Amino acid sequence: MVNYYMFFFIFLSCILVLVSGFSRNLPILAFDEGYSHLFGDNNLMILKDGKSVHISLDKRTGAGFVSQDLYFHGFFSASIKLPADYTAGVVVAFYMSNGDMFEKNHDEIDFEFLGNIRGKDWRIQTNIYGNGSTSVGREERYGLWFDPSEDFHQYSILWTENLIIFYVDNVPIREIKRTKAMGGDFPSKPMSLIATIWDGSNWATNGGKYKVNYKYAPYIAEFSDFLLHGCAVDPIELSSKCDNATPKTPSIPTGITLDQRRKMENFRKKQMQYSYCYDKTRYKVPPPECVIDPKEAERLRAFDPVTFGGSHHHHGKQHRRS
């Protein structure tokens, strides 16, 4: 058992080191090597190269796919091109979850892409749940420095025992550290990788003000460059399959580099539009793991004085994947 934990520590160290060089050091999988059809019938289409897939939303159904393995920590990534034009109410998600196995105490690590009316940009939302802690939303929402419907861009999740980092085009945009204050709310059970497109009319665009307009359907999201670099787990016994893996380097990671942190801080300064830690309409007192940055608080208060300024006008927020 000691040898296993020693290996696992080295395994996670290798993941973090490889992330510094990112996907050029990791094998890209064909779709059928790593994923299976989840739902949507013909609304999921594998392209001829076998390394790309389209999932689409029409009036009949959305679509999705799921990893063939469960994973306990790792580095996971895909390049995604989102639908263009009028996309209000459309939600594209690339996330980790074990909700099918742990109905009442599931974990999640989410990228969600929220469509918009014509002339307005897509927004990206990140979130986590641990041990079924859905009553505490830990959402952050951002703009992007590019149009995600014009070309493919890489979205990645690094998940270790004590750290979760979200990346866009290899730039870290959010870091979540496991703390005692967070307790069991930090994702801690094996999860699948899932991608979906679905109708989020009731909440996704301006709190549900703008709905999906199927006149513009089908809405097509394109995925490629699949990376599933993690510790695979047997779905029945929940035992690890990575005992015999051989680490490529014994180096120990140091976390986010100074250059990466500078890029992350710059992104958050320019692009962050919402953070649960500063939402005074939801939380009179910020959740205990929050570390309040006065400059960040001031920027968000200027962006939305009602939500972040402590106004007495309460705006309800609906959020959950159907």
Short mmCIF file of N, CA, C and O in Angstrom, two decimals, residues 278 292-302 308:
data_model
loop_
_atom_site.label_atom_id
_atom_site.label_comp_id
_atom_site.label_asym_id
_atom_site.label_seq_id
_atom_site.Cartn_x
_atom_site.Cartn_y
_atom_site.Cartn_z
N TYR A 278 -17.98 36.96 -3.97
CA TYR A 278 -18.30 38.38 -3.81
C TYR A 278 -19.79 38.65 -3.97
O TYR A 278 -20.20 39.82 -3.94
N ILE A 292 -10.90 37.01 0.13
CA ILE A 292 -11.38 38.21 -0.54
C ILE A 292 -10.21 39.11 -0.93
O ILE A 292 -9.38 39.48 -0.10
N ASP A 293 -10.17 39.44 -2.22
CA ASP A 293 -9.17 40.36 -2.77
C ASP A 293 -9.86 41.71 -2.94
O ASP A 293 -10.78 41.83 -3.76
N PRO A 294 -9.48 42.74 -2.20
CA PRO A 294 -10.16 44.04 -2.28
C PRO A 294 -10.21 44.62 -3.70
O PRO A 294 -11.22 45.21 -4.09
N LYS A 295 -9.13 44.45 -4.46
CA LYS A 295 -9.12 44.98 -5.82
C LYS A 295 -10.11 44.22 -6.70
O LYS A 295 -10.81 44.81 -7.52
N GLU A 296 -10.16 42.90 -6.53
CA GLU A 296 -11.11 42.09 -7.28
C GLU A 296 -12.53 42.47 -6.89
O GLU A 296 -13.43 42.57 -7.76
N ALA A 297 -12.77 42.68 -5.61
CA ALA A 297 -14.09 43.07 -5.13
C ALA A 297 -14.53 44.39 -5.74
O ALA A 297 -15.68 44.55 -6.16
N GLU A 298 -13.60 45.35 -5.83
CA GLU A 298 -13.94 46.65 -6.38
C GLU A 298 -14.26 46.56 -7.87
O GLU A 298 -15.19 47.20 -8.37
N ARG A 299 -13.48 45.75 -8.61
CA ARG A 299 -13.75 45.59 -10.05
C ARG A 299 -15.14 45.00 -10.28
O ARG A 299 -15.88 45.45 -11.15
N LEU A 300 -15.48 43.97 -9.51
CA LEU A 300 -16.78 43.33 -9.70
C LEU A 300 -17.92 44.25 -9.26
O LEU A 300 -18.99 44.25 -9.87
N ARG A 301 -17.69 45.03 -8.22
CA ARG A 301 -18.72 45.96 -7.76
C ARG A 301 -19.01 47.00 -8.83
O ARG A 301 -20.16 47.40 -9.04
N ALA A 302 -17.98 47.44 -9.55
CA ALA A 302 -18.18 48.39 -10.64
C ALA A 302 -18.91 47.74 -11.81
O ALA A 302 -19.70 48.38 -12.50
N PHE A 308 -22.79 42.72 -6.40
CA PHE A 308 -21.54 42.78 -5.63
C PHE A 308 -21.44 43.99 -4.70
O PHE A 308 -20.44 44.15 -4.01
#
